[in-house]
Coordinates of C-alpha atoms in Angstrom, one line a residue:
M1 CA -25.1 -23.4 31.5
H2 CA -23.7 -19.4 32.7
F3 CA -21.6 -21.9 35.3
R4 CA -20.1 -23.9 33.0
H5 CA -19.1 -21.0 30.5
S6 CA -17.7 -19.4 33.7
I7 CA -15.4 -22.1 34.3
T8 CA -14.1 -22.7 30.8
T9 CA -13.4 -18.7 30.0
L10 CA -11.7 -18.3 33.6
A11 CA -10.0 -22.1 32.4
I12 CA -8.2 -20.2 28.8
A13 CA -8.1 -16.8 31.0
G14 CA -5.6 -18.7 33.6
A15 CA -3.5 -20.7 30.4
A16 CA -3.4 -17.1 29.0
L17 CA -2.3 -15.8 32.4
L18 CA 0.8 -19.5 32.0
G19 CA 1.8 -18.7 28.8
H20 CA 0.0 -21.5 27.4
A21 CA -2.7 -20.6 25.7
P22 CA -4.3 -22.3 23.2
A23 CA -3.1 -22.7 20.3
Q24 CA -5.4 -21.7 17.7
A25 CA -5.3 -23.7 14.4
E26 CA -3.9 -21.7 11.6
K27 CA -7.4 -21.4 8.9
L28 CA -6.6 -22.0 5.1
V29 CA -9.6 -22.1 2.1
L30 CA -8.2 -24.2 -0.2
G31 CA -9.8 -24.2 -3.6
N32 CA -11.1 -27.6 -5.7
E33 CA -12.8 -28.1 -9.0
G34 CA -15.0 -31.6 -7.6
S35 CA -15.4 -32.0 -11.0
Y36 CA -12.1 -34.2 -11.6
P37 CA -13.1 -38.6 -10.6
P38 CA -11.9 -40.3 -9.1
F39 CA -9.6 -36.6 -8.3
S40 CA -12.2 -35.4 -7.1
M41 CA -15.8 -34.8 -6.6
V42 CA -18.7 -33.6 -4.5
D43 CA -20.8 -36.6 -2.3
P44 CA -24.7 -36.4 -2.9
S45 CA -24.6 -34.9 0.4
G46 CA -22.0 -31.8 -0.7
R47 CA -19.2 -33.5 0.7
L48 CA -15.9 -32.4 -1.5
T49 CA -14.6 -36.6 -1.6
G50 CA -11.9 -37.7 -4.0
F51 CA -7.7 -38.3 -3.4
E52 CA -6.8 -34.8 -3.7
P53 CA -9.2 -33.9 -1.1
D54 CA -8.5 -36.9 1.2
L55 CA -4.6 -36.2 0.8
A56 CA -5.3 -32.3 1.9
R57 CA -6.7 -32.7 4.0
E58 CA -3.7 -35.6 6.0
M59 CA -1.5 -32.6 4.5
C60 CA -3.5 -29.6 6.7
K61 CA -3.9 -32.4 9.7
R62 CA 0.6 -32.3 8.9
M63 CA 0.1 -28.7 9.3
N64 CA -2.7 -27.7 12.1
A65 CA -4.4 -26.0 9.9
E66 CA -8.0 -26.1 9.5
C67 CA -9.0 -26.1 5.8
E68 CA -12.5 -25.1 4.5
F69 CA -12.7 -26.1 1.3
V70 CA -13.9 -24.0 -2.0
V71 CA -15.0 -26.1 -5.0
M72 CA -15.3 -24.3 -8.6
D73 CA -14.3 -24.5 -11.7
F74 CA -10.9 -25.5 -12.9
K75 CA -10.7 -22.1 -14.9
A76 CA -12.0 -19.9 -11.9
L77 CA -8.9 -21.0 -9.7
I78 CA -5.9 -19.0 -10.3
P79 CA -8.6 -15.8 -11.1
A80 CA -9.5 -16.8 -7.5
L81 CA -6.3 -16.8 -5.3
L82 CA -5.0 -14.2 -7.5
Q83 CA -7.9 -12.6 -6.2
K84 CA -7.4 -13.5 -2.4
K85 CA -10.3 -16.0 -2.6
L86 CA -8.3 -18.8 -1.7
D87 CA -5.4 -19.6 0.2
A88 CA -4.3 -22.2 -2.4
V89 CA -5.1 -24.1 -5.1
A90 CA -5.3 -28.2 -4.4
S91 CA -6.3 -28.8 -7.6
Q92 CA -3.6 -30.9 -10.5
T93 CA -2.1 -27.7 -12.7
K94 CA 0.1 -28.1 -15.0
P95 CA 3.0 -26.3 -15.3
L96 CA 2.0 -24.0 -18.3
P97 CA 4.8 -21.2 -18.6
E98 CA 2.2 -18.1 -18.4
R99 CA 0.4 -19.7 -14.9
K100 CA 4.3 -20.1 -13.8
E101 CA 4.4 -16.0 -14.3
K102 CA 1.8 -15.5 -12.3
V103 CA 1.7 -18.5 -9.1
L104 CA 4.0 -20.3 -7.7
F105 CA 3.7 -24.4 -8.1
G106 CA 3.9 -26.9 -5.5
R107 CA 6.3 -30.0 -5.5
P108 CA 4.4 -32.3 -7.9
V109 CA 1.0 -34.4 -6.4
L110 CA 1.1 -36.8 -9.5
F111 CA 2.8 -37.6 -12.8
N112 CA -0.3 -38.4 -15.5
P113 CA 0.7 -38.5 -19.2
D114 CA -2.3 -37.3 -21.6
S115 CA -3.7 -38.9 -24.1
Y116 CA -6.0 -38.6 -27.0
V117 CA -9.7 -40.9 -27.0
V118 CA -10.6 -41.5 -29.6
P119 CA -13.4 -44.2 -31.2
E120 CA -11.7 -47.7 -31.8
S121 CA -12.4 -47.9 -35.8
K122 CA -10.2 -44.8 -36.1
N123 CA -6.4 -44.6 -37.5
Y124 CA -6.6 -40.6 -37.0
T125 CA -3.0 -39.2 -38.3
F126 CA -2.4 -36.3 -35.6
T127 CA -1.9 -34.0 -38.4
P128 CA -3.6 -30.3 -39.3
E129 CA -4.9 -32.6 -42.2
G130 CA -5.0 -35.7 -40.2
L131 CA -7.4 -34.1 -38.0
K132 CA -9.8 -31.4 -40.4
G133 CA -12.8 -30.9 -39.2
V134 CA -12.8 -32.9 -36.1
R135 CA -14.6 -32.3 -34.0
I136 CA -12.8 -32.0 -30.5
G137 CA -14.1 -31.3 -26.9
L138 CA -12.1 -30.1 -23.8
Q139 CA -12.1 -27.9 -21.3
R140 CA -12.6 -24.0 -21.0
G141 CA -8.6 -22.8 -19.8
S142 CA -7.5 -26.4 -19.8
A143 CA -3.6 -27.1 -20.7
Q144 CA -5.0 -30.0 -23.3
A145 CA -6.7 -26.9 -24.9
K146 CA -4.1 -24.7 -24.9
Y147 CA -1.7 -27.6 -26.1
V148 CA -4.3 -28.5 -29.2
G149 CA -5.2 -25.0 -29.9
E150 CA -1.2 -23.8 -30.9
K151 CA -0.8 -28.0 -32.3
Y152 CA -3.8 -27.3 -35.2
G153 CA -5.4 -24.3 -35.4
N154 CA -8.1 -24.0 -37.5
A155 CA -8.5 -27.0 -39.0
V156 CA -10.0 -28.6 -36.4
Q157 CA -12.8 -27.8 -33.7
I158 CA -12.6 -27.5 -31.0
V159 CA -16.0 -27.8 -28.0
F160 CA -15.3 -26.7 -25.1
Y161 CA -17.0 -28.2 -21.5
D162 CA -16.7 -26.8 -18.0
N163 CA -15.7 -29.9 -17.0
P164 CA -15.1 -33.8 -18.1
D165 CA -18.1 -35.5 -17.7
Q166 CA -20.0 -32.4 -20.0
I167 CA -17.2 -34.7 -22.3
R168 CA -17.4 -38.1 -21.7
L169 CA -21.2 -37.1 -22.0
D170 CA -21.0 -35.7 -25.5
L171 CA -18.3 -38.5 -26.8
A172 CA -21.0 -42.0 -25.6
N173 CA -23.4 -40.2 -27.1
G174 CA -22.0 -39.1 -30.5
R175 CA -22.2 -35.4 -30.7
L176 CA -18.0 -35.4 -30.5
D177 CA -14.8 -37.8 -32.1
M178 CA -12.0 -37.1 -29.8
S179 CA -11.0 -35.6 -26.9
L180 CA -6.9 -35.4 -25.5
G181 CA -7.0 -36.2 -21.7
P182 CA -4.7 -37.2 -18.6
K183 CA -5.2 -41.7 -18.9
I184 CA -5.8 -41.8 -15.3
S185 CA -8.8 -40.2 -15.1
W186 CA -9.6 -41.5 -18.7
T187 CA -9.1 -44.8 -17.5
N188 CA -11.0 -44.9 -15.1
E189 CA -14.5 -42.6 -15.7
F190 CA -14.3 -43.7 -19.0
L191 CA -12.6 -46.5 -21.1
S192 CA -12.8 -49.1 -17.9
K193 CA -17.0 -48.3 -17.5
P194 CA -19.9 -49.5 -20.0
Q195 CA -20.2 -45.8 -22.4
G196 CA -15.9 -46.6 -23.1
K197 CA -16.4 -49.4 -25.2
G198 CA -15.6 -49.5 -28.9
W199 CA -12.5 -45.6 -26.9
K200 CA -9.3 -45.9 -27.5
F201 CA -6.5 -44.1 -26.6
A202 CA -4.5 -43.0 -29.2
G203 CA -1.2 -40.8 -30.2
G204 CA 0.8 -41.4 -27.4
D205 CA 1.4 -40.0 -23.8
L206 CA 2.0 -36.3 -24.2
W207 CA 2.9 -33.5 -21.5
T208 CA 0.5 -30.7 -23.1
G209 CA 1.7 -28.5 -19.4
G210 CA 4.8 -26.7 -21.5
G211 CA 6.6 -30.3 -21.9
E212 CA 7.4 -30.3 -18.2
A213 CA 5.9 -33.7 -16.4
G214 CA 3.8 -34.0 -13.4
S215 CA 0.7 -32.1 -11.9
S216 CA 1.0 -29.5 -8.6
W217 CA -0.5 -27.8 -6.5
L218 CA -0.1 -23.6 -6.1
A219 CA 0.3 -20.7 -3.9
R220 CA 0.6 -17.0 -4.6
K221 CA 3.8 -15.6 -5.2
D222 CA 3.5 -13.7 -2.2
S223 CA 3.2 -17.2 -0.7
G224 CA 6.2 -18.8 -0.7
E225 CA 6.4 -19.9 2.9
L226 CA 3.5 -22.1 3.0
L227 CA 3.9 -23.5 -0.6
N228 CA 7.3 -24.6 2.1
R229 CA 4.9 -26.1 4.5
M230 CA 3.1 -27.2 1.9
N231 CA 5.3 -29.0 0.5
A232 CA 7.0 -30.3 3.6
A233 CA 3.6 -31.7 4.5
L234 CA 3.5 -33.9 1.4
D235 CA 7.0 -35.0 1.7
T236 CA 6.4 -37.2 5.0
I237 CA 3.1 -38.1 3.3
I238 CA 5.2 -39.5 0.9
K239 CA 7.5 -41.1 2.6
D240 CA 5.7 -42.7 4.8
C241 CA 3.2 -44.7 2.8
T242 CA 0.4 -42.3 3.8
F243 CA -0.1 -41.1 0.0
T244 CA -0.5 -44.7 -1.2
K245 CA -2.6 -45.2 1.1
L246 CA -4.9 -42.9 0.9
R247 CA -4.4 -43.3 -2.9
K248 CA -5.7 -47.3 -3.5
P249 CA -9.1 -47.0 -2.3
Y250 CA -9.5 -45.2 -5.9
M251 CA -7.2 -46.1 -8.0
D252 CA -4.8 -48.9 -8.5
V253 CA -2.5 -47.2 -10.5
E254 CA 1.0 -45.1 -8.4
L255 CA 0.9 -41.7 -9.2
L256 CA 5.1 -40.5 -8.0
P257 CA 8.3 -42.5 -9.4
E258 CA 8.0 -42.8 -5.0
E259 CA 5.3 -45.3 -4.3
S260 CA 7.3 -47.4 -5.6
A261 CA 9.0 -47.6 -2.0
C262 CA 5.7 -48.4 -1.1
R263 CA 4.9 -51.7 -2.5

């Protein structure tokens, strides 16, 4: 064992003398919320899975980077990034103006409009008067929570949750009247499942990210060069249709206009 170790050490030292030291892979710590199926979820073994982690792993491979994931509540991701506990955030985030003041947004990784999820028996008018007293479940720190708060003020009763699974559970159990969230996620995780029977989308397609369409990954303002390399890797993944290949096991709907070339 000692002999083999010595040979390895000599080989590395020899390579260094010849100017061929083994390249050290860049190490990056990526934050993800891990509770947003089918985009991200933690499996029973504790491994982070879903479309976004798969996409991030492919991005890291093309960047020759070793990536470690840290799972935390969505509302904690930007603070952790700013505190340098993360190098980047690989959880889809909408470009709200107050977020853009603090962090850099990468190229969109998906376009996913929001819509209200309401009982099929209800025909709400989406005004402060029409929604007076309605209990609406929203994720803490989300663009949807900001949008509803600004649009309806105290007319609605906002109930905050740390993740969408809790919202869906309370909708199905009759503890909430409605929610507002991304259509792809709500279709896959609620409306297409038995517990979503009797619910529907209402209010049309909304872009709650300050009016801007699309959601992106993030880096700090002092990490523009890193974000440029992330964007470049993502561009190649999209162009060679790997993005579409990674997406298909999780959902049928296309997430980006560029995917039309991969049909």
